[in-house]
Amino acid sequence: MILHDFPLSSASYRVRIVLNLKGLAYEKRNYALRAGEQRAPAYLDVNPAGLVPALETDGLRLGQSLAIIDYLDAVHPEPRMIPADPVARARAMEMALTIACDIHPINNLRILQYLEHDMAQDKPAVDGWYRHWVEQGFATLERLLPDTPFAGGDAPNIVDACLVPQMYNARRFKVDLTPFPRVTDMADRAGALAAFAAAAPPKV
């Protein structure tokens, strides 16, 4: 099993967490995103989107972190990341997608580079953009999170796998977390678990 990765990619970080939680061995291949290595023809054969992560396993090449997590749940169902119960599944996906669709895509590296290079925005403006969308998403999660030890319930699931990397980046960009005590508490509780800690990027 090969994970095409970049340590600071929050989408890749999600997949590393899930692989660790499931106890799956894998090989990492890292790409320097700012240097454009993910757009090299050889990598585009693996993932035509030119993004990380991508997973190669048993002849399958798969991009998109949530698709990868769904696949891993199907072939390695324990511990389960996406609940089987329809209501619990819908709630988990609502929260995971708040991060994966409402926060992350408009804050990932290619968007920040576009703002900086193509739109001629300075670093304070770009960082302000980043913080704005994190704050919007975290405000939603603060209301959605259940009264349980983890965002996923009694044990971490796909929500925690999305939340912990987003919290890591929120701190990198100095988001004021004071209005989001439940989000912060749940992210920190999950992040302290061994599977999460082992997936974390190096200190930057």
XYZ file of N, CA and C in Angstrom:
612
model
N 0.851 -1.181 0.000
C 0.000 0.000 0.000
C 0.893 1.239 0.000
N 0.698 2.113 -0.966
C 1.516 3.317 -1.110
C 0.632 4.543 -0.922
N 1.046 5.447 -0.057
C 0.358 6.724 0.125
C 1.215 7.822 -0.482
N 0.711 8.467 -1.499
C 1.359 9.639 -2.084
C 0.950 10.827 -1.221
N 1.929 11.518 -0.672
C 1.720 12.300 0.539
C 2.482 13.623 0.469
N 2.087 14.528 1.339
C 2.857 15.720 1.671
C 2.601 15.988 3.144
N 3.620 16.088 3.985
C 3.390 16.135 5.429
C 2.404 17.203 5.888
N 2.426 18.388 5.263
C 1.564 19.475 5.716
C 0.186 19.488 5.053
N -0.061 18.572 4.151
C -1.381 18.493 3.528
C -2.390 17.957 4.539
N -3.411 18.745 4.841
C -4.401 18.271 5.810
C -5.191 17.098 5.257
N -5.391 17.036 3.936
C -6.096 15.902 3.338
C -5.273 14.628 3.485
N -3.961 14.723 3.259
C -3.087 13.565 3.460
C -3.035 13.170 4.939
N -3.005 14.164 5.796
C -2.974 13.945 7.250
C -4.187 13.116 7.668
N -5.368 13.412 7.105
C -6.574 12.622 7.419
C -6.360 11.146 7.122
N -5.799 10.884 5.953
C -5.617 9.492 5.536
C -4.571 8.811 6.406
N -3.502 9.509 6.750
C -2.491 8.922 7.647
C -3.122 8.525 8.981
N -3.988 9.383 9.510
C -4.672 9.073 10.767
C -5.468 7.780 10.635
N -6.250 7.684 9.579
C -7.119 6.512 9.404
C -6.294 5.247 9.200
N -5.238 5.320 8.399
C -4.364 4.159 8.231
C -3.792 3.722 9.584
N -3.405 4.677 10.412
C -2.867 4.349 11.741
C -3.934 3.748 12.644
N -5.124 4.339 12.654
C -6.206 3.812 13.489
C -6.538 2.380 13.118
N -6.453 2.072 11.837
C -6.769 0.711 11.366
C -5.562 -0.223 11.439
N -4.407 0.313 11.832
C -3.222 -0.517 11.964
C -2.690 -1.048 10.647
N -2.824 -0.256 9.583
C -2.410 -0.694 8.254
C -1.019 -0.169 7.925
N -0.172 -1.052 7.451
C 1.176 -0.658 7.043
C 1.122 -0.033 5.652
N 1.935 0.980 5.450
C 1.958 1.634 4.149
C 3.305 2.312 3.935
N 3.609 2.546 2.665
C 4.812 3.270 2.274
C 4.427 4.680 1.890
N 5.173 5.659 2.380
C 4.905 7.057 2.032
C 5.830 7.511 0.921
N 5.251 8.213 -0.046
C 6.042 8.886 -1.060
C 5.664 10.364 -1.012
N 6.613 11.183 -0.628
C 6.344 12.603 -0.406
C 6.659 13.430 -1.644
N 5.880 14.498 -1.812
C 6.030 15.409 -2.947
C 6.174 16.828 -2.420
N 7.062 17.581 -3.019
C 7.235 18.994 -2.671
C 6.206 19.794 -3.453
N 5.115 20.150 -2.799
C 4.004 20.780 -3.509
C 4.359 22.161 -4.037
N 5.106 22.932 -3.253
C 5.464 24.287 -3.717
C 6.389 24.239 -4.928
N 7.105 23.136 -5.083
C 7.966 22.963 -6.254
C 7.206 22.368 -7.442
N 5.951 21.984 -7.211
C 5.130 21.472 -8.304
C 5.356 20.011 -8.645
N 5.972 19.258 -7.741
C 6.247 17.852 -8.050
C 4.971 17.047 -8.294
N 3.857 17.472 -7.708
C 2.593 16.760 -7.872
C 1.994 16.942 -9.268
N 2.588 17.836 -10.062
C 2.092 18.045 -11.431
C 2.989 17.386 -12.480
N 3.971 16.624 -12.027
C 4.839 15.901 -12.953
C 4.037 14.816 -13.674
N 4.339 14.544 -14.944
C 3.564 13.557 -15.709
C 3.459 12.198 -15.018
N 4.526 11.742 -14.381
C 4.479 10.431 -13.733
C 3.450 10.411 -12.605
N 3.361 11.524 -11.860
C 2.366 11.546 -10.780
C 0.951 11.723 -11.331
N 0.797 12.465 -12.408
C -0.533 12.618 -13.009
C -1.082 11.286 -13.502
N -0.207 10.334 -13.784
C -0.670 8.993 -14.123
C -1.276 8.297 -12.911
N -0.810 8.672 -11.730
C -1.347 8.114 -10.489
C -2.632 8.837 -10.100
N -2.587 10.162 -10.117
C -3.740 10.980 -9.733
C -3.886 12.112 -10.736
N -4.801 11.988 -11.685
C -4.935 13.008 -12.733
C -5.241 14.405 -12.213
N -5.739 14.512 -10.964
C -6.006 15.829 -10.387
C -4.722 16.559 -10.018
N -3.616 15.849 -9.905
C -2.368 16.481 -9.493
C -2.419 16.981 -8.070
N -3.074 16.237 -7.203
C -3.222 16.600 -5.799
C -2.794 15.423 -4.932
N -2.479 15.713 -3.684
C -2.294 14.659 -2.690
C -3.465 14.744 -1.709
N -3.816 13.598 -1.125
C -3.177 12.301 -1.236
C -3.688 11.503 -2.430
N -2.965 10.418 -2.708
C -3.461 9.348 -3.561
C -2.998 8.046 -2.926
N -3.816 7.026 -3.059
C -3.501 5.721 -2.490
C -3.399 4.698 -3.611
N -2.345 3.918 -3.577
C -2.198 2.787 -4.491
C -2.232 1.504 -3.679
N -3.141 0.605 -4.035
C -3.241 -0.667 -3.329
C -3.987 -1.670 -4.189
N -3.460 -2.866 -4.298
C -4.109 -3.956 -5.027
C -4.536 -3.540 -6.432
N -3.684 -2.780 -7.112
C -3.984 -2.360 -8.470
C -4.880 -1.143 -8.576
N -5.356 -0.636 -7.440
C -6.225 0.537 -7.422
C -5.398 1.791 -7.212
N -5.720 2.845 -7.959
C -5.156 4.169 -7.726
C -6.323 5.099 -7.426
N -6.311 5.682 -6.241
C -7.478 6.432 -5.778
C -7.053 7.753 -5.166
N -7.674 8.851 -5.605
C -7.471 10.164 -5.018
C -8.643 10.540 -4.132
N -8.583 11.755 -3.577
C -9.609 12.321 -2.699
C -9.639 11.610 -1.341
N -9.294 12.342 -0.313
C -9.112 11.743 1.012
C -10.363 11.045 1.530
N -11.536 11.632 1.348
C -12.737 10.988 1.880
C -13.103 9.741 1.098
N -12.811 9.734 -0.203
C -13.015 8.515 -0.993
C -12.065 7.417 -0.525
N -10.824 7.798 -0.215
C -9.855 6.827 0.291
C -10.312 6.261 1.633
N -10.780 7.129 2.518
C -11.253 6.676 3.829
C -12.449 5.749 3.675
N -13.363 6.081 2.783
C -14.528 5.225 2.536
C -14.085 3.859 2.016
N -13.118 3.843 1.110
C -12.600 2.585 0.587
C -11.958 1.759 1.702
N -11.109 2.405 2.505
C -10.454 1.682 3.590
C -11.469 1.106 4.564
N -12.552 1.833 4.810
C -13.602 1.324 5.688
C -14.270 0.088 5.098
N -14.412 0.069 3.773
C -15.074 -1.057 3.127
C -14.216 -2.321 3.157
N -12.906 -2.163 2.982
C -12.049 -3.352 2.895
C -11.374 -3.699 4.223
N -11.301 -2.736 5.125
C -10.730 -2.955 6.463
C -11.688 -2.322 7.474
N -12.802 -2.970 7.764
C -13.909 -2.289 8.455
C -13.688 -1.975 9.930
N -12.653 -2.467 10.547
C -12.447 -2.190 11.977
C -11.147 -1.434 12.210
N -11.183 -0.432 13.082
C -12.381 0.219 13.627
C -13.078 1.049 12.559
N -14.359 1.128 12.667
C -15.145 1.791 11.650
C -14.977 3.302 11.724
N -14.763 3.932 10.566
C -14.613 5.374 10.481
C -15.914 6.072 10.096
N -16.734 5.406 9.299
C -18.005 5.967 8.858
C -19.101 5.077 9.423
N -19.960 5.594 10.290
C -20.948 4.737 10.950
C -21.852 4.015 9.966
N -22.288 2.816 10.356
C -23.213 2.044 9.522
C -24.649 2.540 9.676
N -25.013 2.959 10.878
C -26.370 3.455 11.107
C -26.627 4.682 10.233
N -27.750 4.715 9.500
C -27.978 5.812 8.557
C -27.965 7.205 9.184
N -28.564 7.354 10.361
C -28.600 8.670 10.996
C -27.210 9.062 11.478
N -26.523 8.138 12.141
C -25.165 8.431 12.615
C -24.234 8.702 11.442
N -24.402 7.956 10.357
C -23.578 8.172 9.169
C -23.797 9.579 8.611
N -25.066 9.959 8.499
C -25.381 11.283 7.948
C -24.809 12.391 8.817
N -24.927 12.245 10.141
C -24.388 13.263 11.047
C -22.871 13.344 10.940
N -22.212 12.184 10.883
C -20.763 12.185 10.764
C -20.324 12.840 9.457
N -21.003 12.519 8.377
C -20.617 13.087 7.089
C -20.933 14.582 7.041
N -22.003 15.010 7.712
C -22.304 16.443 7.774
C -21.133 17.210 8.382
N -20.590 16.688 9.477
C -19.480 17.376 10.135
C -18.178 17.236 9.345
N -17.909 16.040 8.839
C -16.681 15.841 8.061
C -16.683 16.723 6.818
N -17.827 16.833 6.166
C -17.910 17.631 4.949
C -17.901 19.127 5.238
N -18.300 19.527 6.442
C -18.144 20.932 6.822
C -16.669 21.329 6.741
N -15.805 20.408 7.124
C -14.370 20.660 7.029
C -13.867 20.434 5.609
N -14.194 19.268 5.051
C -13.610 18.858 3.775
C -14.155 19.636 2.580
N -15.345 20.227 2.722
C -15.937 20.984 1.611
C -16.012 22.487 1.879
N -16.324 22.875 3.113
C -16.563 24.295 3.392
C -15.317 25.051 3.845
N -14.362 24.355 4.468
C -13.140 25.026 4.937
C -11.958 24.718 4.030
N -11.656 23.463 3.882
C -10.397 23.062 3.262
C -10.219 23.486 1.809
N -11.192 23.271 0.911
C -10.909 23.526 -0.510
C -10.563 24.977 -0.827
N -11.159 25.902 -0.106
C -10.872 27.307 -0.406
C -9.671 27.833 0.375
N -9.040 26.931 1.130
C -7.861 27.314 1.910
C -6.641 26.460 1.591
N -6.736 25.593 0.592
C -5.577 24.742 0.345
C -4.498 25.508 -0.416
N -3.350 24.874 -0.605
C -2.168 25.582 -1.100
C -2.404 26.239 -2.449
N -3.073 25.556 -3.354
C -3.216 26.142 -4.690
C -4.078 27.394 -4.663
N -5.052 27.450 -3.743
C -5.871 28.657 -3.617
C -5.039 29.789 -3.005
N -4.280 29.479 -1.958
C -3.455 30.507 -1.329
C -2.402 31.033 -2.303
N -1.827 30.134 -3.107
C -0.860 30.586 -4.113
C -1.522 31.459 -5.173
N -2.734 31.133 -5.559
C -3.458 31.949 -6.540
C -3.723 33.351 -5.982
N -4.152 33.405 -4.729
C -4.384 34.704 -4.103
C -3.105 35.537 -4.062
N -2.000 34.879 -3.731
C -0.734 35.588 -3.589
C -0.158 36.001 -4.942
N -0.094 35.078 -5.882
C 0.615 35.330 -7.134
C -0.274 35.949 -8.216
N -1.469 35.393 -8.401
C -2.334 35.862 -9.486
C -3.178 37.066 -9.091
N -3.576 37.105 -7.819
C -4.419 38.205 -7.346
C -3.605 39.280 -6.616
N -2.290 39.077 -6.497
C -1.369 40.069 -5.920
C -1.757 40.478 -4.497
N -2.212 39.503 -3.719
C -2.542 39.772 -2.321
C -1.296 39.552 -1.448
N -1.098 40.433 -0.459
C 0.054 40.266 0.417
C -0.232 39.205 1.483
N 0.795 38.859 2.246
C 0.653 37.773 3.218
C -0.424 38.055 4.263
N -0.511 39.269 4.835
C -1.604 39.511 5.794
C -2.987 39.277 5.191
N -3.171 39.659 3.941
C -4.472 39.445 3.292
C -4.742 37.962 3.093
N -3.724 37.223 2.657
C -3.894 35.785 2.432
C -4.174 35.073 3.752
N -3.426 35.426 4.783
C -3.650 34.807 6.089
C -5.029 35.168 6.636
N -5.471 36.404 6.400
C -6.807 36.808 6.826
C -7.885 36.013 6.121
N -7.700 35.759 4.831
C -8.617 34.906 4.062
C -8.712 33.535 4.723
N -7.547 32.957 5.017
C -7.508 31.627 5.611
C -8.290 31.600 6.928
N -7.972 32.553 7.790
C -8.618 32.561 9.107
C -10.128 32.744 8.991
N -10.582 33.574 8.064
C -12.014 33.835 7.916
C -12.785 32.548 7.686
N -12.299 31.701 6.765
C -13.053 30.498 6.412
C -12.942 29.425 7.488
N -11.822 29.380 8.201
C -11.724 28.471 9.340
C -12.734 28.883 10.415
N -12.792 30.167 10.700
C -13.715 30.650 11.732
C -15.162 30.355 11.363
N -15.508 30.538 10.089
C -16.872 30.232 9.645
C -17.193 28.749 9.862
N -16.278 27.875 9.450
C -16.512 26.446 9.601
C -16.515 25.988 11.042
N -15.596 26.516 11.845
C -15.545 26.135 13.252
C -16.796 26.605 14.000
N -17.351 27.744 13.605
C -18.595 28.205 14.241
C -19.720 27.201 13.987
N -19.766 26.652 12.800
C -20.756 25.613 12.491
C -20.505 24.370 13.328
N -19.257 23.914 13.372
C -18.939 22.701 14.121
C -19.200 22.868 15.612
N -18.959 24.053 16.138
C -19.189 24.294 17.566
C -20.637 23.972 17.930
N -21.555 24.177 16.988
C -22.975 23.892 17.233
C -23.346 22.450 16.899
N -22.604 21.831 15.987
C -22.958 20.483 15.537
C -22.368 19.371 16.395
N -21.228 19.619 17.032
C -20.527 18.539 17.725
C -21.383 17.929 18.832
N -21.350 16.613 18.973
C -22.159 15.944 19.995
C -21.539 16.088 21.383
N -22.323 15.771 22.391
C -21.828 15.781 23.767
C -21.219 14.416 24.090
N -20.121 14.121 23.443
C -19.422 12.852 23.586
C -17.931 13.137 23.714
N -17.133 12.145 24.120
C -15.700 12.418 24.283
C -15.008 12.841 22.994
N -15.419 12.258 21.876
C -14.814 12.566 20.586
C -15.878 13.082 19.633
N -15.437 13.744 18.589
C -16.393 14.217 17.586
C -17.158 13.048 16.976
N -16.507 11.888 16.903
C -17.158 10.702 16.351
C -17.978 9.924 17.351
N -18.041 10.368 18.596
C -18.802 9.655 19.620
C -17.893 9.177 20.726
N -18.055 7.905 21.124
C -17.220 7.360 22.193
C -15.818 7.010 21.701
N -15.657 6.920 20.394
C -14.349 6.650 19.790
C -14.206 7.548 18.574
N -12.976 7.859 18.183
C -12.807 8.740 17.029
C -13.240 8.084 15.727
N -13.728 8.911 14.811
C -14.092 8.406 13.485
C -13.679 9.431 12.434
N -14.339 9.423 11.296
C -13.967 10.286 10.174
C -14.011 11.766 10.554
N -14.898 12.143 11.459
C -14.985 13.545 11.867
C -13.687 13.971 12.555
N -13.221 13.154 13.484
C -11.971 13.454 14.182
C -10.784 13.448 13.222
N -10.804 12.536 12.243
C -9.725 12.464 11.254
C -9.669 13.720 10.392
N -10.803 14.366 10.210
C -10.827 15.647 9.491
C -10.536 16.824 10.411
N -11.032 16.755 11.645
C -10.929 17.888 12.565
C -9.496 18.137 13.033
N -8.786 17.102 13.391
C -7.444 17.283 13.958
C -6.499 17.970 12.962
N -6.445 17.557 11.692
C -5.596 18.300 10.756
C -6.032 19.749 10.550
N -7.350 19.985 10.554
C -7.803 21.358 10.381
C -7.423 22.216 11.581
N -7.467 21.633 12.766
C -7.029 22.363 13.961
C -5.537 22.640 13.903
N -4.768 21.683 13.432
C -3.318 21.888 13.281
C -3.059 23.117 12.416
N -3.754 23.206 11.289
C -3.557 24.340 10.389
C -4.127 25.636 10.955
N -5.223 25.535 11.693
C -5.768 26.732 12.331
C -4.731 27.360 13.253
N -4.019 26.534 13.967
C -2.981 27.052 14.860
C -1.802 27.599 14.069
N -1.451 26.959 12.967
C -0.366 27.482 12.133
C -0.680 28.895 11.653
N -1.955 29.143 11.346
C -2.362 30.449 10.825
C -2.883 31.372 11.922
N -2.681 30.959 13.183
C -2.997 31.806 14.341
C -4.460 32.235 14.387
N -5.342 31.284 14.127
C -6.778 31.526 14.293
C -7.082 31.670 15.776
N -7.899 32.652 16.132
C -8.345 32.819 17.521
C -9.343 31.714 17.830
N -8.963 30.791 18.696
C -9.808 29.636 19.007
C -10.714 29.865 20.210
N -10.640 31.049 20.799
C -11.444 31.331 21.996
C -12.934 31.075 21.786
N -13.522 31.422 20.633
C -14.958 31.185 20.459
C -15.331 29.724 20.220
N -14.339 28.824 20.175
C -14.617 27.447 19.768
C -14.088 26.446 20.798
N -14.558 26.535 22.048
C -13.985 25.665 23.084
C -14.264 24.189 22.853
N -15.437 23.839 22.348
C -15.760 22.421 22.136
C -14.961 21.859 20.972
N -14.834 22.629 19.913
C -14.026 22.208 18.771
C -12.581 21.969 19.223
N -12.046 22.916 19.987
C -10.664 22.820 20.445
C -10.468 21.622 21.367
N -11.392 21.432 22.302
C -11.273 20.337 23.265
C -11.298 18.987 22.561
N -12.226 18.813 21.629
C -12.335 17.515 20.945
C -11.138 17.265 20.035
N -10.672 18.301 19.364
C -9.497 18.136 18.501
C -8.277 17.759 19.337
N -8.108 18.402 20.477
C -6.948 18.119 21.316
C -7.025 16.729 21.936
N -8.218 16.296 22.313
C -8.359 14.965 22.907
C -8.018 13.881 21.882
N -8.542 14.030 20.672
C -8.222 13.047 19.630
C -6.758 13.142 19.224
N -6.258 14.370 19.101
C -4.888 14.561 18.653
C -3.851 13.961 19.584
N -4.220 13.761 20.856
C -3.287 13.184 21.817
C -3.177 11.668 21.693
N -4.105 11.034 20.977
C -4.047 9.583 20.801
C -2.854 9.207 19.918
N -2.311 8.032 20.164
C -1.082 7.623 19.485
C -1.232 7.617 17.967
N -2.361 7.132 17.459
C -2.550 7.046 16.013
C -2.563 8.423 15.368
N -3.091 9.405 16.073
C -3.125 10.773 15.577
C -1.746 11.414 15.684
N -1.110 11.229 16.838
C 0.204 11.834 17.050
C 1.220 11.313 16.045
N 1.144 10.030 15.712
C 2.088 9.448 14.761
C 1.867 9.959 13.348
N 0.663 10.439 13.059
C 0.337 10.962 11.734
C 0.655 12.442 11.583
N 0.963 13.112 12.683
C 1.123 14.562 12.652
C 2.336 14.978 11.837
N 2.241 16.142 11.172
C 3.410 16.653 10.452
C 4.533 17.025 11.410
N 5.736 17.176 10.892
C 6.822 17.678 11.744
C 6.523 19.106 12.174
N 7.128 19.526 13.260
C 6.932 20.891 13.740
C 7.409 21.900 12.696
N 6.553 22.899 12.430
C 6.921 23.918 11.433
C 6.746 25.295 12.035
